[in-house]
Amino acid sequence: MRHTSTIFKWEMSKIIGNWRKTMTVFLLPALLLLAAINVFPLLMNYLTTGSLQSRPVTIIGAPDSFVEFADLDKKASFYSFTWYDEDEAVEIGPEYFSDQMKKGRIIVCFGASENNTRSDFDEIVKEYYERLALGQSTRGLRMRVEIFCDGAYSNYLQAEQFRVDLGDAYCDYLLNELGTPYLESGGGDRWSTDAFNPFTFVTRNRAAANAGAARTIPSMMILLMYYCIYSLTAETLASQRQSGFLTKVYLSPIRKEALITGKALMVIFVGIAGSVLTYLLMFMSSWLNRSNSAYSLLPFGMFLTLPQLLMFFIAILFAAVTIAMVCFGITFKVRRMQDVIMNLQVPLILLIAEFFGNMFRFSDAITVEYLIPIHNSIMLIRDIFLGKETAGNFFIVCLINLLVATWLFSACIRSNDGMIHISEGGQNDFGKSRK
């Protein structure tokens, strides 16, 4: 135990004592991936609309109330509006607007009628609230706001985002500005008590935010964790064996179990610390994402409850242990440095493919996926963000990963010459040929 603690502290001091290495291990991968995630919405917006920031929207027949609302509402500033009245739209023709939708622009049309006769939108809204205040029938009054897109998924996202950003807020604006008689008669509600309740604010946003985060964060965190542990394993185990330093330590009074355990604890600790830091960066990125782009991979309001957070970090712990033992097992099984690096990169490539696959996956995990080491951790974390985690799946994932890690650790301990360098000519560090 004393030797294990000594080796752990010694390995950690080499990382902490070198600030460049610390930045490389802890921050750089997470920051690069975080930057890519935040650039993705801008890139997609540019490819579909030709604009980096503002989202182009064509408005047809906008009433004065919406023009005033667009000048006042903060989220309306995320859009660039092109205005047409109904006569101009008829003169231009539907072909023009169809071409605009194919280029990523959405079309919003306003209309109102009384007894099937076209009328002013604001006047109809005002009359609607006046009739409600007097208890009269509102039959015959028609108001509509239609959002058109060309059917492409990216265009649909833009339309849905416009509805979420401005739809409810515009309805409230109409009630406050044009529904005075209705409000004074006791109808409606000038304010909502829950609007001042932070718990309500969080729960209102977290459902969509967690669903978006489930597409990226689970596979991203396991990917970054593997990269971190793989890099440290290659340096602290494979390269030290290559240089012969590991053999000298092995020949010292330090037991092999203590040496492996100390190094494993170091890479596990660093992998978990990097994952926690990555999660905090993603959490802050989500809560700073007030624009909430339709293409955002981290929507605003990501939040896990305390039990979910506990399960999340336990899953990360077991994943880190399994990943460390996989890397150690590969290093002990393969002797030449170039072969070690090549074999360690195979799981990294698979995790990169899984990261992109999960971005576009909307189906739940099937039972067999919880039996696949490392992959099952991604599925469990994904379930946690989606609120679909179960105690059974949680214990199955932890047990599978623990059994695999224990088996790999035992294989490393049983390896007779895994710490001894073999040269290209087949000679080990003691000058004997490998049989």
PDB file of C-alpha atoms in Angstrom, residues 180-289:
ATOM      1  CA  THR A 180     -56.954  45.556 -21.717  1.00  0.00           C
ATOM      2  CA  PRO A 181     -60.778  45.174 -21.455  1.00  0.00           C
ATOM      3  CA  TYR A 182     -60.388  41.434 -20.939  1.00  0.00           C
ATOM      4  CA  LEU A 183     -57.696  41.888 -18.263  1.00  0.00           C
ATOM      5  CA  GLU A 184     -59.699  44.581 -16.457  1.00  0.00           C
ATOM      6  CA  SER A 185     -62.714  42.287 -16.327  1.00  0.00           C
ATOM      7  CA  GLY A 186     -60.650  39.714 -14.452  1.00  0.00           C
ATOM      8  CA  GLY A 187     -59.647  37.510 -17.371  1.00  0.00           C
ATOM      9  CA  GLY A 188     -56.156  36.401 -18.275  1.00  0.00           C
ATOM     10  CA  ASP A 189     -53.249  36.935 -15.934  1.00  0.00           C
ATOM     11  CA  ARG A 190     -50.980  39.965 -15.923  1.00  0.00           C
ATOM     12  CA  TRP A 191     -48.149  37.970 -14.433  1.00  0.00           C
ATOM     13  CA  SER A 192     -47.372  34.444 -13.366  1.00  0.00           C
ATOM     14  CA  THR A 193     -46.204  33.723  -9.850  1.00  0.00           C
ATOM     15  CA  ASP A 194     -44.132  30.811 -11.152  1.00  0.00           C
ATOM     16  CA  ALA A 195     -42.201  33.201 -13.376  1.00  0.00           C
ATOM     17  CA  PHE A 196     -40.334  34.257 -10.218  1.00  0.00           C
ATOM     18  CA  ASN A 197     -39.696  30.680  -9.107  1.00  0.00           C
ATOM     19  CA  PRO A 198     -36.202  29.526 -10.154  1.00  0.00           C
ATOM     20  CA  PHE A 199     -37.213  25.871  -9.850  1.00  0.00           C
ATOM     21  CA  THR A 200     -39.996  26.400 -12.397  1.00  0.00           C
ATOM     22  CA  PHE A 201     -37.571  28.236 -14.675  1.00  0.00           C
ATOM     23  CA  VAL A 202     -35.102  25.341 -14.556  1.00  0.00           C
ATOM     24  CA  THR A 203     -37.665  22.585 -15.103  1.00  0.00           C
ATOM     25  CA  ARG A 204     -39.236  24.476 -18.005  1.00  0.00           C
ATOM     26  CA  ASN A 205     -35.934  24.529 -19.889  1.00  0.00           C
ATOM     27  CA  ARG A 206     -34.191  21.327 -18.819  1.00  0.00           C
ATOM     28  CA  ALA A 207     -36.356  18.839 -20.760  1.00  0.00           C
ATOM     29  CA  ALA A 208     -35.334  20.092 -24.195  1.00  0.00           C
ATOM     30  CA  ALA A 209     -31.811  20.957 -23.013  1.00  0.00           C
ATOM     31  CA  ASN A 210     -31.120  17.522 -21.520  1.00  0.00           C
ATOM     32  CA  ALA A 211     -32.487  15.810 -24.623  1.00  0.00           C
ATOM     33  CA  GLY A 212     -30.050  17.828 -26.742  1.00  0.00           C
ATOM     34  CA  ALA A 213     -27.162  17.180 -24.350  1.00  0.00           C
ATOM     35  CA  ALA A 214     -27.881  13.410 -24.465  1.00  0.00           C
ATOM     36  CA  ARG A 215     -26.879  13.447 -28.133  1.00  0.00           C
ATOM     37  CA  THR A 216     -23.362  14.737 -27.493  1.00  0.00           C
ATOM     38  CA  ILE A 217     -22.164  14.770 -23.872  1.00  0.00           C
ATOM     39  CA  PRO A 218     -22.132  10.994 -23.052  1.00  0.00           C
ATOM     40  CA  SER A 219     -20.017   9.904 -26.009  1.00  0.00           C
ATOM     41  CA  MET A 220     -17.957  13.105 -25.831  1.00  0.00           C
ATOM     42  CA  MET A 221     -16.983  12.558 -22.197  1.00  0.00           C
ATOM     43  CA  ILE A 222     -16.038   8.895 -22.720  1.00  0.00           C
ATOM     44  CA  LEU A 223     -14.114   9.854 -25.864  1.00  0.00           C
ATOM     45  CA  LEU A 224     -12.120  12.551 -24.061  1.00  0.00           C
ATOM     46  CA  MET A 225     -11.577  10.246 -21.092  1.00  0.00           C
ATOM     47  CA  TYR A 226     -10.207   7.514 -23.342  1.00  0.00           C
ATOM     48  CA  TYR A 227      -7.933   9.976 -25.117  1.00  0.00           C
ATOM     49  CA  CYS A 228      -6.587  11.202 -21.776  1.00  0.00           C
ATOM     50  CA  ILE A 229      -6.027   7.719 -20.321  1.00  0.00           C
ATOM     51  CA  TYR A 230      -4.617   6.377 -23.581  1.00  0.00           C
ATOM     52  CA  SER A 231      -2.080   9.240 -23.776  1.00  0.00           C
ATOM     53  CA  LEU A 232      -0.981   8.803 -20.162  1.00  0.00           C
ATOM     54  CA  THR A 233      -0.733   5.020 -20.504  1.00  0.00           C
ATOM     55  CA  ALA A 234       1.455   5.362 -23.576  1.00  0.00           C
ATOM     56  CA  GLU A 235       3.730   7.759 -21.679  1.00  0.00           C
ATOM     57  CA  THR A 236       3.863   6.218 -18.206  1.00  0.00           C
ATOM     58  CA  LEU A 237       3.879   2.572 -19.228  1.00  0.00           C
ATOM     59  CA  ALA A 238       4.827   1.979 -22.863  1.00  0.00           C
ATOM     60  CA  SER A 239       7.449   4.715 -23.252  1.00  0.00           C
ATOM     61  CA  GLN A 240       9.032   3.943 -19.866  1.00  0.00           C
ATOM     62  CA  ARG A 241       9.250   0.294 -20.856  1.00  0.00           C
ATOM     63  CA  GLN A 242      10.743   1.326 -24.207  1.00  0.00           C
ATOM     64  CA  SER A 243      13.451   3.359 -22.492  1.00  0.00           C
ATOM     65  CA  GLY A 244      14.189   0.590 -19.986  1.00  0.00           C
ATOM     66  CA  PHE A 245      13.229   2.717 -16.991  1.00  0.00           C
ATOM     67  CA  LEU A 246      10.217   0.565 -16.165  1.00  0.00           C
ATOM     68  CA  THR A 247      12.447  -2.520 -16.042  1.00  0.00           C
ATOM     69  CA  LYS A 248      14.699  -0.871 -13.469  1.00  0.00           C
ATOM     70  CA  VAL A 249      11.702  -0.022 -11.306  1.00  0.00           C
ATOM     71  CA  TYR A 250      10.415  -3.554 -11.759  1.00  0.00           C
ATOM     72  CA  LEU A 251      13.719  -4.980 -10.500  1.00  0.00           C
ATOM     73  CA  SER A 252      13.547  -2.820  -7.375  1.00  0.00           C
ATOM     74  CA  PRO A 253      11.916  -4.081  -4.134  1.00  0.00           C
ATOM     75  CA  ILE A 254       8.605  -2.569  -5.286  1.00  0.00           C
ATOM     76  CA  ARG A 255       6.036  -5.279  -5.932  1.00  0.00           C
ATOM     77  CA  LYS A 256       4.583  -5.575  -9.405  1.00  0.00           C
ATOM     78  CA  GLU A 257       1.014  -5.228  -8.068  1.00  0.00           C
ATOM     79  CA  ALA A 258       1.908  -1.977  -6.308  1.00  0.00           C
ATOM     80  CA  LEU A 259       3.603  -0.605  -9.425  1.00  0.00           C
ATOM     81  CA  ILE A 260       0.650  -1.367 -11.718  1.00  0.00           C
ATOM     82  CA  THR A 261      -1.925  -0.202  -9.177  1.00  0.00           C
ATOM     83  CA  GLY A 262      -0.116   3.085  -8.533  1.00  0.00           C
ATOM     84  CA  LYS A 263       0.128   3.906 -12.222  1.00  0.00           C
ATOM     85  CA  ALA A 264      -3.462   2.801 -12.847  1.00  0.00           C
ATOM     86  CA  LEU A 265      -4.772   4.986 -10.013  1.00  0.00           C
ATOM     87  CA  MET A 266      -2.957   7.972 -11.493  1.00  0.00           C
ATOM     88  CA  VAL A 267      -4.427   7.608 -14.998  1.00  0.00           C
ATOM     89  CA  ILE A 268      -7.891   6.870 -13.553  1.00  0.00           C
ATOM     90  CA  PHE A 269      -7.742   9.943 -11.330  1.00  0.00           C
ATOM     91  CA  VAL A 270      -6.616  12.184 -14.180  1.00  0.00           C
ATOM     92  CA  GLY A 271      -9.253  10.706 -16.511  1.00  0.00           C
ATOM     93  CA  ILE A 272     -12.044  11.346 -14.001  1.00  0.00           C
ATOM     94  CA  ALA A 273     -10.770  14.848 -13.220  1.00  0.00           C
ATOM     95  CA  GLY A 274     -10.700  15.657 -16.925  1.00  0.00           C
ATOM     96  CA  SER A 275     -14.255  14.337 -17.331  1.00  0.00           C
ATOM     97  CA  VAL A 276     -15.542  16.413 -14.413  1.00  0.00           C
ATOM     98  CA  LEU A 277     -13.882  19.500 -15.875  1.00  0.00           C
ATOM     99  CA  THR A 278     -15.394  18.710 -19.276  1.00  0.00           C
ATOM    100  CA  TYR A 279     -18.856  18.388 -17.745  1.00  0.00           C
ATOM    101  CA  LEU A 280     -18.496  21.738 -15.972  1.00  0.00           C
ATOM    102  CA  LEU A 281     -17.452  23.384 -19.244  1.00  0.00           C
ATOM    103  CA  MET A 282     -20.449  21.864 -21.030  1.00  0.00           C
ATOM    104  CA  PHE A 283     -22.774  22.924 -18.208  1.00  0.00           C
ATOM    105  CA  MET A 284     -21.566  26.538 -18.389  1.00  0.00           C
ATOM    106  CA  SER A 285     -21.732  26.491 -22.179  1.00  0.00           C
ATOM    107  CA  SER A 286     -25.360  25.366 -22.020  1.00  0.00           C
ATOM    108  CA  TRP A 287     -26.387  28.046 -19.527  1.00  0.00           C
ATOM    109  CA  LEU A 288     -24.595  30.758 -21.503  1.00  0.00           C
ATOM    110  CA  ASN A 289     -26.346  29.683 -24.714  1.00  0.00           C
TER     111      ASN A 289
END
